[in-house]
């Protein structure tokens, strides 16, 4: 399935690159997906879920955050606040193409970002996959660097061949965010998807989100999946569940 590339401007001023997965068959609606911490729009989870949703008639925009994938900028300048702001900007980019973002989907830290961004975007539905209750949960990925970050102001996180700089400013920003109010005040139906076998973001996070959010809300257990949805079947299954659940909330389905 081919994806169209577009660009839009980050709140930082950098140019961000997005992929549009066009809906197959009758168009049911449009949405945006926010990827995990360092993963990018072409990560297995994000690309597979978006393409799966497109197969169900739901067009999706997925984009690379600052300094990742095909987007400009320096990852060292990123923050959770910027991720939220750029999700709002992605919604405007979709509107500029003539498509209303009725669905927000977020994987991992992207799940926290779409919950935080929902107040401004005002989607009809929100779905999270393996999302943390606290954005500060991401720090566990580089706990071994915290002493160096505190003393030097930054440290290099090694992820295979990639080297990403984590700054003290990033730590302070992500620790300052409390999603409790955003979850409690969410005015869109929420689907919480989580794998009991997720060893990166534990299942208890899904429970905390589910308890805090008001109805209508749904939970789907993605049995057997890992956090990154490395097996194709789990990305497709998540897409199938989101599509079936969200259809009732699209304006075209009314």
Tab-separated table of C-alpha atoms in Angstrom:
chain	number	residue	atom	x	y	z
A	1	UNK	CA	0.000	0.000	0.000
A	2	UNK	CA	1.557	3.296	-1.124
A	3	UNK	CA	1.647	6.300	1.188
A	4	UNK	CA	1.674	9.953	0.127
A	5	UNK	CA	4.315	12.184	1.742
A	6	UNK	CA	3.524	15.684	2.966
A	7	UNK	CA	5.300	18.170	5.224
A	8	UNK	CA	4.146	20.656	7.826
A	9	UNK	CA	5.835	23.023	10.261
A	10	UNK	CA	6.615	21.987	13.820
A	11	UNK	CA	5.957	24.349	16.707
A	12	UNK	CA	9.765	24.468	16.877
A	13	UNK	CA	9.926	25.898	13.357
A	14	UNK	CA	11.421	22.755	11.795
A	15	UNK	CA	9.812	20.954	8.868
A	16	UNK	CA	8.206	17.648	9.806
A	17	UNK	CA	7.495	14.855	7.341
A	18	UNK	CA	4.261	12.871	7.403
A	19	UNK	CA	2.832	9.936	5.487
A	20	UNK	CA	-0.816	9.768	4.456
A	21	UNK	CA	-2.299	6.275	4.271
A	22	UNK	CA	-5.268	6.707	1.959
A	23	UNK	CA	-8.459	4.837	2.864
A	24	UNK	CA	-9.345	1.760	0.833
A	25	UNK	CA	-12.921	1.571	-0.434
A	26	UNK	CA	-15.661	3.827	0.960
A	27	UNK	CA	-14.199	6.523	3.227
A	28	UNK	CA	-15.420	6.157	6.800
A	29	UNK	CA	-13.250	8.874	8.325
A	30	UNK	CA	-9.769	10.242	8.951
A	31	UNK	CA	-7.335	10.174	11.822
A	32	UNK	CA	-3.837	10.845	13.120
A	33	UNK	CA	-1.401	8.479	14.809
A	34	UNK	CA	1.406	9.555	17.137
A	35	UNK	CA	4.387	7.204	17.419
A	36	UNK	CA	6.358	6.153	20.486
A	37	UNK	CA	9.304	7.926	22.128
A	38	UNK	CA	12.082	7.399	19.537
A	39	UNK	CA	10.254	5.221	17.013
A	40	UNK	CA	9.104	7.337	14.059
A	41	UNK	CA	6.202	7.145	11.628
A	42	UNK	CA	7.618	4.077	9.867
A	43	UNK	CA	8.041	1.991	13.020
A	44	UNK	CA	6.327	-1.387	12.864
A	45	UNK	CA	3.553	-0.478	15.286
A	46	UNK	CA	2.689	2.873	13.729
A	47	UNK	CA	2.928	1.890	10.065
A	48	UNK	CA	1.059	-1.396	10.485
A	49	UNK	CA	-1.772	0.076	12.526
A	50	UNK	CA	-2.241	2.998	10.127
A	51	UNK	CA	-2.171	0.781	7.051
A	52	UNK	CA	-4.562	-1.605	8.754
A	53	UNK	CA	-6.968	1.233	9.502
A	54	UNK	CA	-6.703	2.418	5.887
A	55	UNK	CA	-7.793	-1.046	4.771
A	56	UNK	CA	-10.955	-0.465	6.803
A	57	UNK	CA	-11.669	2.844	5.047
A	58	UNK	CA	-10.034	5.086	7.670
A	59	UNK	CA	-7.393	7.410	6.233
A	60	UNK	CA	-4.484	8.088	8.580
A	61	UNK	CA	-1.729	10.676	8.917
A	62	UNK	CA	1.428	9.541	10.720
A	63	UNK	CA	4.428	11.803	11.164
A	64	UNK	CA	8.021	11.841	12.370
A	65	UNK	CA	8.600	13.948	15.442
A	66	UNK	CA	11.470	16.418	15.628
A	67	UNK	CA	14.842	14.962	14.665
A	68	UNK	CA	13.469	11.516	13.838
A	69	UNK	CA	13.005	9.719	10.522
A	70	UNK	CA	12.591	12.162	7.668
A	71	UNK	CA	11.811	15.194	9.811
A	72	UNK	CA	14.200	18.089	10.300
A	73	UNK	CA	15.504	19.335	13.616
A	74	UNK	CA	17.621	18.034	16.441
A	75	UNK	CA	16.171	15.349	18.701
A	76	UNK	CA	17.992	17.031	21.593
A	77	UNK	CA	15.488	19.897	21.290
A	78	UNK	CA	12.445	17.668	21.626
A	79	UNK	CA	10.112	17.460	24.613
A	80	UNK	CA	6.789	15.928	25.536
A	81	UNK	CA	5.246	19.397	25.329
A	82	UNK	CA	6.524	19.757	21.767
A	83	UNK	CA	5.214	16.299	20.863
A	84	UNK	CA	1.752	17.372	22.003
A	85	UNK	CA	1.960	20.711	20.155
A	86	UNK	CA	3.082	18.996	16.961
A	87	UNK	CA	0.214	16.512	17.204
A	88	UNK	CA	-2.110	19.525	17.182
A	89	UNK	CA	-0.211	20.860	14.161
A	90	UNK	CA	-0.581	17.504	12.430
A	91	UNK	CA	-4.336	17.806	12.917
A	92	UNK	CA	-4.269	21.191	11.210
A	93	UNK	CA	-2.183	19.753	8.365
A	94	UNK	CA	-4.855	17.104	7.841
A	95	UNK	CA	-7.572	19.761	7.896
A	96	UNK	CA	-5.621	21.748	5.314
A	97	UNK	CA	-5.977	18.716	3.041
A	98	UNK	CA	-9.738	18.829	3.545
A	99	UNK	CA	-9.982	15.978	6.067
A	100	UNK	CA	-11.286	16.380	9.609
A	101	UNK	CA	-9.236	14.377	12.179
A	102	UNK	CA	-12.052	12.488	13.880
A	103	UNK	CA	-9.803	9.759	15.334
A	104	UNK	CA	-6.584	10.075	17.348
A	105	UNK	CA	-4.415	6.986	17.884
A	106	UNK	CA	-1.214	6.883	19.924
A	107	UNK	CA	1.313	4.160	20.576
A	108	UNK	CA	3.360	4.152	23.794
A	109	UNK	CA	4.366	7.748	24.621
A	110	UNK	CA	2.306	8.778	21.609
A	111	UNK	CA	-0.734	7.495	23.478
A	112	UNK	CA	-0.061	9.967	26.278
A	113	UNK	CA	0.459	12.693	23.673
A	114	UNK	CA	-2.892	12.169	21.924
A	115	UNK	CA	-4.739	12.241	25.241
A	116	UNK	CA	-3.044	15.554	26.060
A	117	UNK	CA	-3.692	16.943	22.565
A	118	UNK	CA	-7.347	15.862	22.410
A	119	UNK	CA	-8.631	18.907	24.275
A	120	UNK	CA	-7.460	21.190	21.469
A	121	UNK	CA	-8.051	18.881	18.503
A	122	UNK	CA	-11.489	17.736	19.721
A	123	UNK	CA	-11.662	14.376	17.915
A	124	UNK	CA	-14.685	12.097	17.947
A	125	UNK	CA	-12.680	9.176	19.385
A	126	UNK	CA	-9.256	8.389	20.883
A	127	UNK	CA	-7.399	5.068	21.053
A	128	UNK	CA	-4.171	4.295	22.906
A	129	UNK	CA	-1.861	1.296	22.462
A	130	UNK	CA	0.583	0.425	25.234
A	131	UNK	CA	0.381	3.961	26.634
A	132	UNK	CA	1.886	5.018	29.975
A	133	UNK	CA	-0.311	6.684	32.589
A	134	UNK	CA	2.589	9.007	33.422
A	135	UNK	CA	4.671	10.464	30.538
A	136	UNK	CA	7.637	10.399	32.928
A	137	UNK	CA	7.562	6.612	32.622
A	138	UNK	CA	9.789	7.051	29.549
A	139	UNK	CA	12.731	7.796	31.838
A	140	UNK	CA	13.102	4.094	32.580
A	141	UNK	CA	14.607	3.769	29.082
A	142	UNK	CA	17.673	5.710	30.151
A	143	UNK	CA	17.834	5.491	33.938
A	144	UNK	CA	21.471	4.480	33.588
A	145	UNK	CA	22.183	7.911	32.090
A	146	UNK	CA	20.427	10.032	34.706
A	147	UNK	CA	23.545	10.821	36.729
A	148	UNK	CA	25.381	11.988	33.601
A	149	UNK	CA	22.371	14.022	32.439
A	150	UNK	CA	22.127	15.756	35.819
A	151	UNK	CA	25.830	16.544	35.998
A	152	UNK	CA	26.522	17.388	32.341
A	153	UNK	CA	23.152	18.621	31.130
A	154	UNK	CA	22.780	15.831	28.563
A	155	UNK	CA	23.858	12.304	27.661
A	156	UNK	CA	23.880	10.139	24.544
A	157	UNK	CA	21.328	7.341	24.350
A	158	UNK	CA	22.478	4.478	22.137
A	159	UNK	CA	19.729	2.634	20.292
A	160	UNK	CA	21.462	0.199	17.969
A	161	UNK	CA	23.181	2.283	15.274
A	162	UNK	CA	21.386	5.454	16.373
A	163	UNK	CA	22.694	7.995	18.864
A	164	UNK	CA	20.157	10.358	20.426
A	165	UNK	CA	20.900	13.117	22.905
A	166	UNK	CA	18.721	13.256	26.020
A	167	UNK	CA	18.819	16.610	27.796
A	168	UNK	CA	18.073	17.779	31.304
A	169	UNK	CA	15.383	20.033	29.814
A	170	UNK	CA	13.632	16.978	28.340
A	171	UNK	CA	13.658	15.271	31.754
A	172	UNK	CA	12.254	18.328	33.490
A	173	UNK	CA	9.517	18.736	30.881
A	174	UNK	CA	8.328	15.125	30.897
A	175	UNK	CA	8.368	15.001	34.706
A	176	UNK	CA	6.245	18.151	34.872
A	177	UNK	CA	3.357	16.589	32.934
A	178	UNK	CA	0.489	15.002	34.853
A	179	UNK	CA	-2.056	13.382	32.530
A	180	UNK	CA	-4.634	12.894	35.291
A	181	UNK	CA	-6.576	16.056	34.446
A	182	UNK	CA	-6.382	15.403	30.682
A	183	UNK	CA	-7.674	11.857	31.137
A	184	UNK	CA	-10.460	12.876	33.513
A	185	UNK	CA	-11.604	15.719	31.252
A	186	UNK	CA	-11.390	13.786	27.968
A	187	UNK	CA	-14.590	14.500	26.056
A	188	UNK	CA	-14.168	11.760	23.467
A	189	UNK	CA	-14.767	8.014	23.804
A	190	UNK	CA	-11.528	6.193	24.630
A	191	UNK	CA	-10.327	2.721	23.692
A	192	UNK	CA	-7.400	1.490	25.779
A	193	UNK	CA	-5.410	-1.305	24.102
A	194	UNK	CA	-2.670	-3.011	26.069
A	195	UNK	CA	-0.830	-6.317	26.048
A	196	UNK	CA	-0.664	-8.248	29.340
A	197	UNK	CA	2.783	-9.365	28.122
A	198	UNK	CA	4.074	-5.784	27.660
A	199	UNK	CA	7.318	-5.706	29.635
A	200	UNK	CA	8.134	-2.107	28.715
A	201	UNK	CA	4.960	-0.306	29.801
A	202	UNK	CA	3.221	-2.556	32.303
A	203	UNK	CA	-0.479	-3.428	32.165
A	204	UNK	CA	-1.089	-1.416	35.350
A	205	UNK	CA	-0.768	1.732	33.230
A	206	UNK	CA	-3.813	0.723	31.196
A	207	UNK	CA	-5.727	0.114	34.409
A	208	UNK	CA	-4.938	3.573	35.762
A	209	UNK	CA	-5.990	5.269	32.529
A	210	UNK	CA	-9.181	3.219	32.302
A	211	UNK	CA	-10.217	4.012	35.866
A	212	UNK	CA	-9.652	7.757	35.484
A	213	UNK	CA	-11.415	8.254	32.150
A	214	UNK	CA	-15.163	8.737	31.969
A	215	UNK	CA	-17.557	6.632	29.894
A	216	UNK	CA	-17.853	5.766	27.076
A	217	UNK	CA	-14.667	3.728	27.348
A	218	UNK	CA	-13.494	0.335	26.153
A	219	UNK	CA	-10.557	-1.961	26.852
A	220	UNK	CA	-8.996	-4.506	24.521
A	221	UNK	CA	-6.360	-6.988	25.644
A	222	UNK	CA	-3.772	-7.524	22.900
A	223	UNK	CA	-2.826	-11.002	24.089
A	224	UNK	CA	0.661	-12.237	23.278
A	225	UNK	CA	1.985	-8.945	21.914
A	226	UNK	CA	5.181	-7.211	22.932
A	227	UNK	CA	5.389	-3.451	23.434
A	228	UNK	CA	6.663	-2.706	19.918
A	229	UNK	CA	4.106	-4.967	18.194
A	230	UNK	CA	6.928	-6.675	16.330
A	231	UNK	CA	4.652	-9.440	15.055
A	232	UNK	CA	2.511	-8.300	12.127
A	233	UNK	CA	-0.588	-10.046	13.459
A	234	UNK	CA	-0.699	-7.832	16.552
A	235	UNK	CA	-0.556	-4.569	14.604
A	236	UNK	CA	-3.312	-5.795	12.311
A	237	UNK	CA	-5.399	-6.998	15.240
A	238	UNK	CA	-5.110	-3.621	16.947
A	239	UNK	CA	-6.170	-1.905	13.711
A	240	UNK	CA	-9.134	-4.254	13.315
A	241	UNK	CA	-10.353	-3.550	16.845
A	242	UNK	CA	-9.937	0.218	16.559
A	243	UNK	CA	-11.738	0.269	13.199
A	244	UNK	CA	-14.696	-1.765	14.446
A	245	UNK	CA	-14.995	0.319	17.618
A	246	UNK	CA	-14.455	3.757	16.056
A	247	UNK	CA	-16.831	3.369	13.129
A	248	UNK	CA	-19.795	4.447	15.257
A	249	UNK	CA	-18.076	7.750	16.027
A	250	UNK	CA	-17.349	8.901	12.480
A	251	UNK	CA	-19.650	11.564	11.073
A	252	UNK	CA	-19.893	9.645	7.788
A	253	UNK	CA	-21.386	6.694	9.686
A	254	UNK	CA	-24.194	8.672	11.277
